[in-house]
mmCIF file of C-alpha atoms in Angstrom:
data_model
loop_
_atom_site.group_PDB
_atom_site.id
_atom_site.type_symbol
_atom_site.label_atom_id
_atom_site.label_comp_id
_atom_site.label_asym_id
_atom_site.label_seq_id
_atom_site.Cartn_x
_atom_site.Cartn_y
_atom_site.Cartn_z
ATOM 1 C CA ASP A 1 -2.854 0.765 27.153
ATOM 2 C CA ALA A 2 -4.894 -0.070 30.247
ATOM 3 C CA LYS A 3 -6.499 -3.482 30.449
ATOM 4 C CA THR A 4 -10.169 -4.396 30.098
ATOM 5 C CA THR A 5 -12.144 -7.263 31.598
ATOM 6 C CA GLN A 6 -15.162 -8.799 29.903
ATOM 7 C CA PRO A 7 -17.262 -11.914 30.555
ATOM 8 C CA ASN A 8 -16.197 -14.829 28.381
ATOM 9 C CA SER A 9 -19.653 -15.445 27.010
ATOM 10 C CA MET A 10 -23.233 -14.239 27.127
ATOM 11 C CA GLU A 11 -26.525 -15.404 25.724
ATOM 12 C CA SER A 12 -29.501 -13.438 24.528
ATOM 13 C CA ASN A 13 -32.830 -14.106 22.928
ATOM 14 C CA GLU A 14 -33.580 -12.702 19.517
ATOM 15 C CA GLU A 15 -35.309 -9.320 19.496
ATOM 16 C CA GLU A 16 -34.399 -8.611 23.120
ATOM 17 C CA PRO A 17 -31.908 -5.970 24.295
ATOM 18 C CA VAL A 18 -28.386 -7.052 25.172
ATOM 19 C CA HIS A 19 -26.082 -5.340 27.642
ATOM 20 C CA LEU A 20 -22.430 -6.276 27.244
ATOM 21 C CA PRO A 21 -20.321 -5.100 30.202
ATOM 22 C CA CYS A 22 -16.672 -4.084 30.268
ATOM 23 C CA ASN A 23 -14.558 -3.182 33.282
ATOM 24 C CA HIS A 24 -11.550 -0.902 32.894
ATOM 25 C CA SER A 25 -10.697 0.201 36.403
ATOM 26 C CA THR A 26 -7.217 1.487 35.451
ATOM 27 C CA ILE A 27 -8.416 3.695 32.618
ATOM 28 C CA SER A 28 -6.605 7.005 32.280
ATOM 29 C CA GLY A 29 -8.054 10.354 31.371
ATOM 30 C CA THR A 30 -6.693 10.135 27.817
ATOM 31 C CA ASP A 31 -8.113 6.676 27.033
ATOM 32 C CA TYR A 32 -10.978 6.303 24.598
ATOM 33 C CA ILE A 33 -13.247 3.269 24.946
ATOM 34 C CA HIS A 34 -13.656 1.411 21.671
ATOM 35 C CA TRP A 35 -15.883 -1.553 20.849
ATOM 36 C CA TYR A 36 -15.374 -3.908 17.959
ATOM 37 C CA ARG A 37 -17.075 -7.128 17.035
ATOM 38 C CA GLN A 38 -15.990 -10.107 15.008
ATOM 39 C CA LEU A 39 -18.546 -12.184 13.171
ATOM 40 C CA PRO A 40 -17.643 -15.807 12.400
ATOM 41 C CA SER A 41 -14.930 -16.143 9.744
ATOM 42 C CA GLN A 42 -14.600 -12.369 9.328
ATOM 43 C CA GLY A 43 -12.273 -9.647 10.465
ATOM 44 C CA PRO A 44 -13.214 -7.389 13.373
ATOM 45 C CA GLU A 45 -15.490 -4.467 12.602
ATOM 46 C CA TYR A 46 -15.820 -1.154 14.394
ATOM 47 C CA VAL A 47 -18.972 -0.734 16.472
ATOM 48 C CA ILE A 48 -18.690 2.438 18.535
ATOM 49 C CA HIS A 49 -16.356 4.498 20.688
ATOM 50 C CA GLY A 50 -16.599 7.147 23.396
ATOM 51 C CA LEU A 51 -14.644 9.140 25.928
ATOM 52 C CA THR A 52 -16.938 10.346 28.709
ATOM 53 C CA SER A 53 -20.471 10.815 27.444
ATOM 54 C CA ASN A 54 -22.875 8.129 26.301
ATOM 55 C CA VAL A 55 -22.850 7.586 22.545
ATOM 56 C CA ASN A 56 -25.390 6.282 20.069
ATOM 57 C CA ASN A 57 -25.055 5.182 16.491
ATOM 58 C CA ARG A 58 -27.031 3.017 14.108
ATOM 59 C CA MET A 59 -25.426 -0.185 15.410
ATOM 60 C CA ALA A 60 -25.453 0.266 19.168
ATOM 61 C CA SER A 61 -25.275 2.529 22.195
ATOM 62 C CA LEU A 62 -22.371 2.949 24.572
ATOM 63 C CA ALA A 63 -23.066 3.780 28.192
ATOM 64 C CA ILE A 64 -20.031 4.989 30.146
ATOM 65 C CA ALA A 65 -20.021 5.057 33.934
ATOM 66 C CA GLU A 66 -19.518 8.427 35.559
ATOM 67 C CA ASP A 67 -16.125 7.367 36.984
ATOM 68 C CA ARG A 68 -15.261 5.789 33.586
ATOM 69 C CA LYS A 69 -14.169 2.555 35.238
ATOM 70 C CA SER A 70 -16.752 0.557 33.363
ATOM 71 C CA SER A 71 -18.858 0.752 30.235
ATOM 72 C CA THR A 72 -21.708 -1.149 28.647
ATOM 73 C CA LEU A 73 -22.381 -1.817 25.001
ATOM 74 C CA ILE A 74 -26.111 -1.952 24.363
ATOM 75 C CA LEU A 75 -27.656 -3.703 21.404
ATOM 76 C CA HIS A 76 -31.240 -2.543 21.500
ATOM 77 C CA ARG A 77 -32.756 -5.486 19.695
ATOM 78 C CA ALA A 78 -30.531 -8.489 19.125
ATOM 79 C CA THR A 79 -30.753 -10.324 15.838
ATOM 80 C CA LEU A 80 -29.163 -13.609 14.828
ATOM 81 C CA ARG A 81 -26.640 -11.600 12.848
ATOM 82 C CA ASP A 82 -25.395 -10.016 16.077
ATOM 83 C CA ALA A 83 -23.909 -13.334 17.242
ATOM 84 C CA ALA A 84 -20.212 -12.497 17.409
ATOM 85 C CA VAL A 85 -17.253 -11.899 19.688
ATOM 86 C CA TYR A 86 -17.382 -8.380 21.114
ATOM 87 C CA TYR A 87 -14.157 -6.644 22.106
ATOM 88 C CA CYS A 88 -13.851 -3.706 24.474
ATOM 89 C CA ILE A 89 -10.525 -1.916 23.909
ATOM 90 C CA LEU A 90 -8.944 1.188 25.392
ATOM 91 C CA ARG A 91 -7.096 3.461 23.032
ATOM 92 C CA SER A 92 -4.839 6.154 24.416
ATOM 93 C CA ARG A 93 -4.851 9.552 22.831
ATOM 94 C CA GLN A 94 -1.059 9.407 23.124
ATOM 95 C CA ASP A 95 -0.778 6.281 21.019
ATOM 96 C CA ASN A 96 0.108 8.156 17.841
ATOM 97 C CA TYR A 97 0.298 5.251 15.423
ATOM 98 C CA GLY A 98 -2.304 2.916 16.878
ATOM 99 C CA GLN A 99 0.301 0.300 17.611
ATOM 100 C CA ASN A 100 -0.962 -0.327 21.144
ATOM 101 C CA PHE A 101 -4.498 -1.295 20.203
ATOM 102 C CA VAL A 102 -4.744 -4.574 22.107
ATOM 103 C CA PHE A 103 -7.497 -7.126 21.539
ATOM 104 C CA GLY A 104 -8.312 -9.283 24.542
ATOM 105 C CA PRO A 105 -10.413 -12.458 24.369
ATOM 106 C CA GLY A 106 -13.687 -10.493 24.248
ATOM 107 C CA THR A 107 -17.221 -11.712 24.986
ATOM 108 C CA ARG A 108 -18.768 -14.351 22.781
ATOM 109 C CA LEU A 109 -22.439 -13.431 22.326
ATOM 110 C CA SER A 110 -24.881 -16.142 21.326
ATOM 111 C CA VAL A 111 -28.323 -15.122 20.110
ATOM 112 C CA LEU A 112 -31.087 -17.686 20.453
ATOM 113 C CA PRO A 113 -34.028 -17.674 18.034
ATOM 114 C CA ASP B 1 -15.994 -4.443 1.505
ATOM 115 C CA ALA B 2 -14.686 -1.004 2.506
ATOM 116 C CA GLY B 3 -11.760 -0.936 0.068
ATOM 117 C CA ILE B 4 -9.444 -3.447 1.693
ATOM 118 C CA THR B 5 -8.619 -6.834 0.260
ATOM 119 C CA GLN B 6 -6.262 -9.560 1.375
ATOM 120 C CA SER B 7 -4.713 -12.201 -0.834
ATOM 121 C CA PRO B 8 -4.605 -15.083 -0.879
ATOM 122 C CA ARG B 9 -7.603 -15.974 1.300
ATOM 123 C CA HIS B 10 -6.243 -19.420 2.035
ATOM 124 C CA LYS B 11 -2.774 -20.900 1.675
ATOM 125 C CA VAL B 12 -1.083 -24.143 2.594
ATOM 126 C CA THR B 13 2.696 -24.125 2.492
ATOM 127 C CA GLU B 14 5.552 -26.311 3.597
ATOM 128 C CA THR B 15 7.893 -25.605 6.462
ATOM 129 C CA GLY B 16 10.930 -23.642 5.358
ATOM 130 C CA THR B 17 9.370 -22.007 2.297
ATOM 131 C CA PRO B 18 8.952 -18.252 1.939
ATOM 132 C CA VAL B 19 5.419 -16.872 1.927
ATOM 133 C CA THR B 20 4.133 -13.391 1.117
ATOM 134 C CA LEU B 21 0.702 -12.141 2.062
ATOM 135 C CA ARG B 22 -0.697 -9.047 0.429
ATOM 136 C CA CYS B 23 -2.957 -6.346 1.774
ATOM 137 C CA HIS B 24 -4.358 -3.906 -0.754
ATOM 138 C CA GLN B 25 -6.425 -0.806 -0.006
ATOM 139 C CA THR B 26 -8.209 1.691 -2.199
ATOM 140 C CA GLU B 27 -8.892 4.207 0.602
ATOM 141 C CA ASN B 28 -5.551 6.013 0.433
ATOM 142 C CA HIS B 29 -5.195 5.596 4.215
ATOM 143 C CA ARG B 30 -1.814 6.298 5.716
ATOM 144 C CA TYR B 31 -1.802 3.613 8.410
ATOM 145 C CA MET B 32 -1.751 -0.130 7.789
ATOM 146 C CA TYR B 33 -1.366 -3.044 10.182
ATOM 147 C CA TRP B 34 -0.818 -6.782 10.160
ATOM 148 C CA TYR B 35 -2.307 -8.904 12.954
ATOM 149 C CA ARG B 36 -2.413 -12.610 13.574
ATOM 150 C CA GLN B 37 -5.208 -14.390 15.412
ATOM 151 C CA ASP B 38 -4.747 -17.647 17.256
ATOM 152 C CA PRO B 39 -7.058 -19.490 19.660
ATOM 153 C CA GLY B 40 -6.507 -18.271 23.206
ATOM 154 C CA HIS B 41 -4.489 -15.215 22.133
ATOM 155 C CA GLY B 42 -6.920 -12.866 20.466
ATOM 156 C CA LEU B 43 -5.438 -10.598 17.793
ATOM 157 C CA ARG B 44 -1.784 -9.697 18.138
ATOM 158 C CA LEU B 45 0.021 -7.000 16.183
ATOM 159 C CA ILE B 46 2.899 -8.187 13.959
ATOM 160 C CA HIS B 47 3.994 -5.023 12.131
ATOM 161 C CA TYR B 48 2.510 -1.704 11.215
ATOM 162 C CA SER B 49 3.151 1.087 8.755
ATOM 163 C CA TYR B 50 2.614 4.803 9.143
ATOM 164 C CA GLY B 51 3.510 5.752 5.585
ATOM 165 C CA VAL B 52 5.314 4.603 2.459
ATOM 166 C CA LYS B 53 8.575 2.947 3.495
ATOM 167 C CA ASP B 54 7.775 3.707 7.175
ATOM 168 C CA THR B 55 7.226 0.538 9.155
ATOM 169 C CA ASP B 56 7.800 -0.684 12.677
ATOM 170 C CA LYS B 57 7.533 -3.840 14.744
ATOM 171 C CA GLY B 58 4.587 -4.951 16.782
ATOM 172 C CA GLU B 59 4.230 -7.385 19.648
ATOM 173 C CA VAL B 60 5.012 -10.583 17.674
ATOM 174 C CA SER B 61 7.328 -9.536 14.854
ATOM 175 C CA ASP B 62 9.954 -12.300 15.063
ATOM 176 C CA GLY B 63 10.044 -14.341 11.845
ATOM 177 C CA TYR B 64 8.146 -11.702 9.851
ATOM 178 C CA SER B 65 9.145 -8.799 7.642
ATOM 179 C CA VAL B 66 7.037 -6.206 5.864
ATOM 180 C CA SER B 67 7.335 -3.786 3.015
ATOM 181 C CA ARG B 68 5.325 -0.829 1.876
ATOM 182 C CA SER B 69 6.592 0.643 -1.375
ATOM 183 C CA LYS B 70 3.314 2.368 -2.221
ATOM 184 C CA THR B 71 0.375 3.642 -0.203
ATOM 185 C CA GLU B 72 -2.064 0.978 -1.304
ATOM 186 C CA ASP B 73 -0.031 -2.174 -0.636
ATOM 187 C CA PHE B 74 1.366 -3.618 2.582
ATOM 188 C CA LEU B 75 3.139 -6.943 2.209
ATOM 189 C CA LEU B 76 3.841 -9.416 4.989
ATOM 190 C CA THR B 77 6.620 -11.942 4.360
ATOM 191 C CA LEU B 78 7.461 -15.072 6.257
ATOM 192 C CA GLU B 79 11.041 -15.668 5.153
ATOM 193 C CA SER B 80 11.045 -19.318 6.181
ATOM 194 C CA ALA B 81 7.652 -20.502 7.341
ATOM 195 C CA THR B 82 7.352 -22.556 10.522
ATOM 196 C CA SER B 83 4.414 -24.513 11.938
ATOM 197 C CA SER B 84 4.062 -21.915 14.716
ATOM 198 C CA GLN B 85 3.122 -19.389 12.039
ATOM 199 C CA THR B 86 -0.015 -21.329 11.160
ATOM 200 C CA SER B 87 -2.654 -18.731 11.903
ATOM 201 C CA VAL B 88 -5.275 -16.395 10.515
ATOM 202 C CA TYR B 89 -3.720 -13.120 9.398
ATOM 203 C CA PHE B 90 -5.679 -9.893 9.302
ATOM 204 C CA CYS B 91 -4.731 -6.624 7.712
ATOM 205 C CA ALA B 92 -6.214 -3.354 8.939
ATOM 206 C CA ILE B 93 -6.186 0.211 7.684
ATOM 207 C CA LYS B 94 -6.735 3.504 9.446
ATOM 208 C CA GLU B 95 -7.151 6.994 8.087
ATOM 209 C CA SER B 96 -5.513 8.760 10.982
ATOM 210 C CA GLY B 97 -3.395 7.873 13.976
ATOM 211 C CA ALA B 98 -5.771 9.765 16.256
ATOM 212 C CA ALA B 99 -7.504 7.776 18.982
ATOM 213 C CA THR B 100 -10.942 8.740 17.697
ATOM 214 C CA TYR B 101 -10.472 6.974 14.368
ATOM 215 C CA GLY B 102 -11.510 3.369 13.912
ATOM 216 C CA TYR B 103 -9.802 0.540 12.082
ATOM 217 C CA THR B 104 -11.136 -1.259 9.042
ATOM 218 C CA PHE B 105 -10.120 -4.890 8.837
ATOM 219 C CA GLY B 106 -9.813 -7.196 5.882
ATOM 220 C CA SER B 107 -11.439 -10.609 5.724
ATOM 221 C CA GLY B 108 -8.275 -12.454 6.651
ATOM 222 C CA THR B 109 -5.845 -14.985 5.200
ATOM 223 C CA ARG B 110 -5.838 -18.466 6.664
ATOM 224 C CA LEU B 111 -2.282 -19.804 6.476
ATOM 225 C CA THR B 112 -1.398 -23.400 7.232
ATOM 226 C CA VAL B 113 2.252 -24.437 7.461
ATOM 227 C CA VAL B 114 2.737 -28.207 7.194
#
C-alpha cells in the first residue's frame, strides 16, 4: 500500500473544530483512504473512509482533495474524549485479505479544556 | 464492546516459556488478525486468518504461530517467549476482505516477558 504522511502532533481547544491533515501523494486509483483513532489504553477504532468524494458520518467528516493526494479529517467540535492518536491509512481494493493495512505513527491530538 | 474479547488482558511470563493469547469474537466474521504495538513502530501485523484453518504470515511473524480451529477463536502462541516479544497485542476482526469494510479491534493484551 502507498504511504501516508501526517504531523506527529496537534493541539486543539475544546469545542473548536479540528482539521487533521494527511498527505498521500503516491495514492493509486484503487486506494481507499481510511481513518482510525486510538484512545489511550484502547485498541484502534474505525472513524471514516472514502474514495473520491467527501464523506460525513456521526463521528467526523473526510475531505478529499480533487487530485486525491491529500485528505483532511474534520472533527467539527472537539471534546476531551477526542484526544487520541489518529491514523490515516490507504487500503487497496486489490488487497483481498486486508493483510497490507499498515499503521504509521499517526497524529497525536491533544484537546485543551 | 462490539463482540470481540481478548484474554488475558495482562500477562507477565518468563523468558523461554510458552504463551498463548486468545481472541474470541461473537460476530461470525471470517477475517481475524493479530497485531503488536510497540513504541516507535505503530501497529504491525503478525498473522492473519481468512477462514477456519486458513492462516498466513504478516510482517513480523517470526517467533509466533497461530491457530484457528473454529470461526470464533483465533489463538496466538509464542512457543518460547523472548524479551523482544514484550508488547501490547491487539486482535482485530473484519466481516469482509473488501477495502470498504472496517476493522474492529479488541482492547489488547499487555504481555511482559522477564
